[in-house]
Structure formats: C-alpha cells, structure tokens
Short mmCIF file of C-alpha atoms and ligand atoms in Angstrom, two decimals:
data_model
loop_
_atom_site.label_atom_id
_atom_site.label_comp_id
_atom_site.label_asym_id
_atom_site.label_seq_id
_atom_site.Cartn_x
_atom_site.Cartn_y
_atom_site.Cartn_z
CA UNK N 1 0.00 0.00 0.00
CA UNK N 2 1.65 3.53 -1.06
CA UNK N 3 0.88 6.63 1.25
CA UNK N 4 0.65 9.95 -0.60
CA UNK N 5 0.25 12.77 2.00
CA UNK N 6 -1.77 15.56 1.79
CA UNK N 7 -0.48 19.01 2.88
CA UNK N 8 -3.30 21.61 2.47
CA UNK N 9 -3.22 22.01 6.72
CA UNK N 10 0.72 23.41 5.89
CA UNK N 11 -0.69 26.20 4.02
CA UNK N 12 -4.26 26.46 6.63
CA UNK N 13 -1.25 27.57 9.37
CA UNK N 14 0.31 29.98 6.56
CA UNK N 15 -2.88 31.38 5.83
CA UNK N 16 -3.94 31.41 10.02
CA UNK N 17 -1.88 35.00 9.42
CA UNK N 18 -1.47 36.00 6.20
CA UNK N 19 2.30 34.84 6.75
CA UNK N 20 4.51 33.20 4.35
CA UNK N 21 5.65 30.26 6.65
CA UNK N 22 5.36 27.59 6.90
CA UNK N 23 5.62 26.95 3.38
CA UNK N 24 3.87 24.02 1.97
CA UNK N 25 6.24 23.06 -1.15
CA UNK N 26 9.30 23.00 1.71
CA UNK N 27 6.66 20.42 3.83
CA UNK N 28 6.24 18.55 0.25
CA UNK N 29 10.31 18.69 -0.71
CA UNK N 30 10.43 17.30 3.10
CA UNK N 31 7.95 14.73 3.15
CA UNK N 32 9.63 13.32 -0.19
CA UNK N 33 12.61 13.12 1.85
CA UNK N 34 10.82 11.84 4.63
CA UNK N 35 9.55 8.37 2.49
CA UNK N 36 5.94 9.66 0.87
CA UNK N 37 4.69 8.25 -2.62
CA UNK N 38 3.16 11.33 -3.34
CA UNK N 39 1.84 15.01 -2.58
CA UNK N 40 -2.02 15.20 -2.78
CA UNK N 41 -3.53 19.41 -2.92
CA UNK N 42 -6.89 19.96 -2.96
CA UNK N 43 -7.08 23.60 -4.52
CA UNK N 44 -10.45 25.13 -3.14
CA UNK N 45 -12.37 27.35 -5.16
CA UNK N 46 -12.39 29.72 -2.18
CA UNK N 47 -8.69 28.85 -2.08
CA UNK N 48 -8.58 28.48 1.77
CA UNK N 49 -5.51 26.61 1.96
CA UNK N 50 -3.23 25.98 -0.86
CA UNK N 51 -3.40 28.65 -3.77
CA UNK N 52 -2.36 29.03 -7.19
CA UNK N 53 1.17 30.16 -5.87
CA UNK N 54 1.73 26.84 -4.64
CA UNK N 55 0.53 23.99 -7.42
CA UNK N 56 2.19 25.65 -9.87
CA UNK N 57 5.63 25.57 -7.77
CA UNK N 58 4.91 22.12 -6.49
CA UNK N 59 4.78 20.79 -10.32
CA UNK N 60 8.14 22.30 -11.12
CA UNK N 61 9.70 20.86 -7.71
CA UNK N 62 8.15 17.95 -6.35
CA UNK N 63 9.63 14.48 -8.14
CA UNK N 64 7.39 12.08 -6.50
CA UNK N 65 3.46 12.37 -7.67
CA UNK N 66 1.19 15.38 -7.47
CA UNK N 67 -2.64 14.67 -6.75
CA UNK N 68 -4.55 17.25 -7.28
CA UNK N 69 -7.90 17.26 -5.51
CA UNK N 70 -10.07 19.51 -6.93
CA UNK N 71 -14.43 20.14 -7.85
CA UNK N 72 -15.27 19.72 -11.55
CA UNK N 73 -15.45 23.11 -12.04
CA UNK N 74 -14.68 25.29 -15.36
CA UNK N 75 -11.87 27.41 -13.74
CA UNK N 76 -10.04 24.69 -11.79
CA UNK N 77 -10.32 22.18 -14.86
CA UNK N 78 -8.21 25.30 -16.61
CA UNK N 79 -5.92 25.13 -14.56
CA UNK N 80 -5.41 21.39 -14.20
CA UNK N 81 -5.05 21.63 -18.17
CA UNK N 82 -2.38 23.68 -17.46
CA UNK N 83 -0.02 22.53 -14.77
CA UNK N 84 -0.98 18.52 -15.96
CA UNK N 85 -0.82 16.91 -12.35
CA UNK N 86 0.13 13.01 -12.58
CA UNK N 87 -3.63 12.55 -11.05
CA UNK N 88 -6.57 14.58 -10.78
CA UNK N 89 -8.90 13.86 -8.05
CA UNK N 90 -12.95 15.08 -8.18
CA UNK N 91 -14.12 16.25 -5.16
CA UNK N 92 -17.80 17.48 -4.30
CA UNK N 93 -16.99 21.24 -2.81
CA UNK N 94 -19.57 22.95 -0.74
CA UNK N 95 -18.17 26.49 0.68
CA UNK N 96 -18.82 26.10 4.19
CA UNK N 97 -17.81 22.92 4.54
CA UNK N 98 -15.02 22.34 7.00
CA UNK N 99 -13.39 19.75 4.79
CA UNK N 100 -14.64 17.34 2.63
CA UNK N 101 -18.13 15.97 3.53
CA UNK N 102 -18.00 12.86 1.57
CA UNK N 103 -17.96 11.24 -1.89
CA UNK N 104 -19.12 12.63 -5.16
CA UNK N 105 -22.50 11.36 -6.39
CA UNK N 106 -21.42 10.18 -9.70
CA UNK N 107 -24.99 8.79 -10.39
CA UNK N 108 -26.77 12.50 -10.14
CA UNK N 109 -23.57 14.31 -11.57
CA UNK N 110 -22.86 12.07 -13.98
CA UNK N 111 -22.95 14.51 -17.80
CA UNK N 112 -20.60 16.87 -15.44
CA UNK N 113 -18.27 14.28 -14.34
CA UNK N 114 -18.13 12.48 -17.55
CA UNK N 115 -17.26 15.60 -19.28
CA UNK N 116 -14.83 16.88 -16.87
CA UNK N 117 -13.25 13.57 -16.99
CA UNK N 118 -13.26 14.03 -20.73
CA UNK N 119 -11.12 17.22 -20.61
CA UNK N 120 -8.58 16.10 -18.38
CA UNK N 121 -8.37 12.70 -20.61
CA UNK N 122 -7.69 15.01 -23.35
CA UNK N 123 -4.55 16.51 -21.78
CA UNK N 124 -3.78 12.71 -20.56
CA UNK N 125 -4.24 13.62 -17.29
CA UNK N 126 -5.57 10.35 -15.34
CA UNK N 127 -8.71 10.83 -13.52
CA UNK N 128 -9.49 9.54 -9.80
CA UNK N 129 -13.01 9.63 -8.36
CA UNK N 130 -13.72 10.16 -4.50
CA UNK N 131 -17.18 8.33 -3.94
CA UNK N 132 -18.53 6.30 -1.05
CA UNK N 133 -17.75 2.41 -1.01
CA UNK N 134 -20.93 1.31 -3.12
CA UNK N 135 -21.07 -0.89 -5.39
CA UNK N 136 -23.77 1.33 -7.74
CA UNK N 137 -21.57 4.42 -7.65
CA UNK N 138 -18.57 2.40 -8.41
CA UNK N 139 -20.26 1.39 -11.65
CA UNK N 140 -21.65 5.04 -12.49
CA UNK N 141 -17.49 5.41 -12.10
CA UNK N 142 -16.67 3.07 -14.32
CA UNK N 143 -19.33 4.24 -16.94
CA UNK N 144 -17.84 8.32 -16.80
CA UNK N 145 -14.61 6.40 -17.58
CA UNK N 146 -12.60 7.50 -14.15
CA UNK N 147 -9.36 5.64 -14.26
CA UNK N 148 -9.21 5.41 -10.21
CA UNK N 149 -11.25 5.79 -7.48
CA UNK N 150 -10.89 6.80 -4.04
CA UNK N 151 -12.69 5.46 -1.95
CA UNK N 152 -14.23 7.72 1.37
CA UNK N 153 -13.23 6.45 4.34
CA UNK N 154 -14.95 9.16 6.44
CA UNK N 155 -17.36 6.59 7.87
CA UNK N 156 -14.81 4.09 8.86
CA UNK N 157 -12.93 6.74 10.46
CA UNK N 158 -15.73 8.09 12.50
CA UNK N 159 -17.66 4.20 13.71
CA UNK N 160 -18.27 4.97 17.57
CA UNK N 161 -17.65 1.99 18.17
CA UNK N 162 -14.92 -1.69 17.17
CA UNK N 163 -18.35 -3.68 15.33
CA UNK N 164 -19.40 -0.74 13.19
CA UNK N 165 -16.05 -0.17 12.19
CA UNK N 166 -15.46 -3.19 11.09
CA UNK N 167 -18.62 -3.58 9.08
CA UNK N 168 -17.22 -0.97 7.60
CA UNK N 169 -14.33 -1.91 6.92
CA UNK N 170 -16.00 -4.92 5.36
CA UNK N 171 -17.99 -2.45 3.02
CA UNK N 172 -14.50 -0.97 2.16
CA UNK N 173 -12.87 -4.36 1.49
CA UNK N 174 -15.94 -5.13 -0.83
CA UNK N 175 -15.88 -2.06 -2.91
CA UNK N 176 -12.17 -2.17 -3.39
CA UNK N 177 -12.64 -5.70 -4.75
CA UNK N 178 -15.29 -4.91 -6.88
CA UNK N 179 -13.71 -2.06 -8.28
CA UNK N 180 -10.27 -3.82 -8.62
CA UNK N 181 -11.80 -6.44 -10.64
CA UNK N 182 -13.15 -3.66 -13.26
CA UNK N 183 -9.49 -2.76 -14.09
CA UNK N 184 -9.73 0.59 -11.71
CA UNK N 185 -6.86 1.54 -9.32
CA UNK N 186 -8.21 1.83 -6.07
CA UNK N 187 -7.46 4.89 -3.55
CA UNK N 188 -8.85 5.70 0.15
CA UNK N 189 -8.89 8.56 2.34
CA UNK N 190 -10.26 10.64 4.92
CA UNK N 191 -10.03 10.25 8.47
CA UNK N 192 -7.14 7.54 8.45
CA UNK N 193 -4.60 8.36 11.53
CA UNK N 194 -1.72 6.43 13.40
CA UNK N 195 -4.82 4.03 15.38
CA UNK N 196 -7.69 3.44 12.50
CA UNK N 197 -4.59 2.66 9.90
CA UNK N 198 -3.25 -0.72 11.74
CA UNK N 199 -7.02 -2.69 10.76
CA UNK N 200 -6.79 -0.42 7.22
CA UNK N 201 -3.18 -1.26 5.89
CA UNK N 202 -4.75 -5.05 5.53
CA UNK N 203 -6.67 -4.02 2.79
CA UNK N 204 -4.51 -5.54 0.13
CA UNK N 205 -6.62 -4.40 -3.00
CA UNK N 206 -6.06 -0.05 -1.97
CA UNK N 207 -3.69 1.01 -3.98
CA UNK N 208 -3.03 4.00 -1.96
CA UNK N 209 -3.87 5.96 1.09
CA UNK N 210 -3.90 9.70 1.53
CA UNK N 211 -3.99 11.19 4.62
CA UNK N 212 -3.81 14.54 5.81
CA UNK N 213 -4.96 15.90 9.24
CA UNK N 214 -3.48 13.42 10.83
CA UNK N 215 -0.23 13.89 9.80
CA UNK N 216 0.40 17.68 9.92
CA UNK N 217 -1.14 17.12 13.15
CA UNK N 218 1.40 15.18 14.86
CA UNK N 219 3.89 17.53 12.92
CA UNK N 220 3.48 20.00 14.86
CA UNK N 221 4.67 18.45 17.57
CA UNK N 222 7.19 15.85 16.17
CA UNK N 223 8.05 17.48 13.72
CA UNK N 224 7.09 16.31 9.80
CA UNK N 225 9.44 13.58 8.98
CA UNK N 226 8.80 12.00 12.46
CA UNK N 227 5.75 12.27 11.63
CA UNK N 228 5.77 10.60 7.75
CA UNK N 229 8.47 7.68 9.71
CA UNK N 230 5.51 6.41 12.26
CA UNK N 231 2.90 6.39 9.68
CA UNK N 232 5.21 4.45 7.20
CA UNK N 233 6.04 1.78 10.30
CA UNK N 234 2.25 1.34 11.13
CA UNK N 235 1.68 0.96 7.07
CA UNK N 236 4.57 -1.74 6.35
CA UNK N 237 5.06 -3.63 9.70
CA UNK N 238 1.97 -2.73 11.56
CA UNK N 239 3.02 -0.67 14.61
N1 PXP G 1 -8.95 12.38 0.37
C1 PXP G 1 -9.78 13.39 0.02
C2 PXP G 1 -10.53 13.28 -1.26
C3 PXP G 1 -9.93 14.52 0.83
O1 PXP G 1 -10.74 15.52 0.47
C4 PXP G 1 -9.16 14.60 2.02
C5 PXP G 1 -9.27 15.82 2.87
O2 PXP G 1 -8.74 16.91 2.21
C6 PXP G 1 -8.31 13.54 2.33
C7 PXP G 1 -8.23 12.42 1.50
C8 PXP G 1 -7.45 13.55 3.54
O3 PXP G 1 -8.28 13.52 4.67
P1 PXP G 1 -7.65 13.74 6.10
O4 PXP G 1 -7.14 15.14 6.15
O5 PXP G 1 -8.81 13.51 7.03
O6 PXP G 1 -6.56 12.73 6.26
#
C-alpha cells in the first residue's frame, strides 16, 4: 500500500496569518525526503488553503506524484489543463464545509463528471473519483470512464464503536474488490490516523492511502518527517 500525503493544513497555518511560513512546497520537498509516494492538494475554489502560488511551484519541484484534488469546475479544470498533475482527483466542494463531507454522487452528476473527466483525458491527465464504497456508484465510475477511485473512508474513520467499524471496513474491502476487478486503481482517504490505519493497511486491494490531518497534526509536535516515519512503520510492519 503507497501513502501519498496531503499538505493543504501546511498552508491552513500559513494562511492562520497572512504569513509566508510555513511553506507548503518546503513540507512537500520534506515529506519526499521523509519516504511519501506522493503530494495530494486539494485547490479550493475559495482557495482556503493551498493557492495558485503553490501547485504551480509544487509541479516544477516535487519528483514524486502530485494529486490534485479539486471540484469539476470550469476554472479549476483550466488550470489542471495547465499545470498537468500526474492525477486529478474530483471532489464534491460545498463552501462552508469544514473539509470534505464525503464522496461525489457520480450517479446525479454524472454529464458533469463524464465531461470533466473528458477534458482532463484530453490533456492525458488520469482521472481519480472520491465516492462512497458502493457498489452502484462504483459502476456510475466506471461508466464516466474514471481511471481510479478513491474510496471515502470518512465513515470508517468516524464508527463509535470496534463492530461498526469493522462492518465498515468490510464495506470498504468489498468495494475495493469490486472495483479492482473492473481494471480501476483503487485509492482511500479521509479520516485515516496512526490508530484506525493498523485494521486499514490489511486491505490488500487499496492502492493508496492519503492522509492529511493526521499527519500535519502530529507535525506540529514531532516534527514532519517524524511524523511521515511512524505512519510508514504502522503501514509496512503494523506498529
Ligand atoms: N482524500 C480526500 C478526497 C480529501 O478531500 C481529504 C481531505 O482533504 C483527504 C483524502 C485527507 O483527509 P484527512 O485530512 O482527514 O486525512
């Protein structure tokens, strides 16, 4: 299982004061450093976090893989065109959301995600799609002609209590199968930290986990690579 991590909460303390530190393409140069697969950006139509600034000098820099989450809209599809990220990944985007609610529904979006995933295709930029683990959305995926998907983990994340979140799990381990089996690489995110990640790294058919708050989190006290070094440990030996 690769980990790609996701640094928007770098630039979410830069922006806390207008400031220019810390900077997130020195986090991204440092997580590379540090072990990651890949850099993941969602850039926000509101652009709360990371901004235009910042893609464009994380293309030119990073040598890993840049992700770049991002809603199917007509601006942000521009400039995915342009600065040709090794993966997009759609995101429903509400504005007042505090971060990402959950996954696209492909089945009531579908003409705009087909289409959007028809641009990007054009610039050969591959296409991931963040939806919940269900087997009907995975096949609305498969119809727009996504190349991944990834799958929400939000729910897992938040079970209250060790049944439901293994049920979920389950659901997770189900989709990823399905959707494996239909030729699709297979993502997950949301939520995952250092405890929920020792059932989730036995998933053998995700591809690749993002995570985020929970990294940047721990940063800040440990300190980043730390940080990246105890997630890698918990995703290749467990603990
Ligand atoms: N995947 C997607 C599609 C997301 O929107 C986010 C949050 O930005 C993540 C993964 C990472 O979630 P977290 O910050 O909870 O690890």
């Amino acid at each position: 299982m690769k980990f790609s991590v996701n640094i928007d909460h770098i630039a979410t303390l830069r922006n806390a004061r207008a400031e220019i530190q810390p900077d997130p393409v020195t986090a991204a140069l440092l997580a590379e450093q540090a072990g990651v697969d890949g850099i993941v950006v969602h850039l926000r139509e509101d652009r709360r976090h990371i901004n235009d600034r910042d893609l464009k000098l994380l293309r030119e820099l990073i040598t890993t893989r840049l992700d770049l989450e991002m809603a199917a809209t007509e601006e942000i599809i521009g400039i995915a065109c342009e600065t040709l990220p090794d993966l997009v990944t759609l995101v429903p985007e509400k504005r007042q959301e505090l971060t990402t609610e959950g996954g696209i529904n492909v089945i009531d979006n579908f003409s705009i995600i087909a289409d959007a995933i028809a641009e990007l295709h054009k610039f050969r930029i591959p296409v991931s799609l963040f939806i919940e683990p269900s087997q009907e959305h995975i096949e609305a995926a498969i119809e727009c002609k996504t190349d991944f998907i990834e799958i929400h983990t939000g729910i897992y994340a938040n079970c209250p209590t060790e049944e439901s979140a293994f049920d979920e799990l389950e659901r997770v381990r189900q989709a990823a199968k399905f959707a494996k089996k239909h030729g699709l690489g297979v993502n997950a995110g949301h939520g995952l930290n250092y405890k929920n990640m020792k059932d989730f790294r036995e998933l053998t058919d995700i591809d690749e986990v993002s995570i985020g708050h929970a990294i940047i989190a721990r940063a800040v006290l440990v300190g980043l690579p730390q940080a990246i070094k105890d997630m890698l440990n918990i995703i290749k030996f467990g603990f």
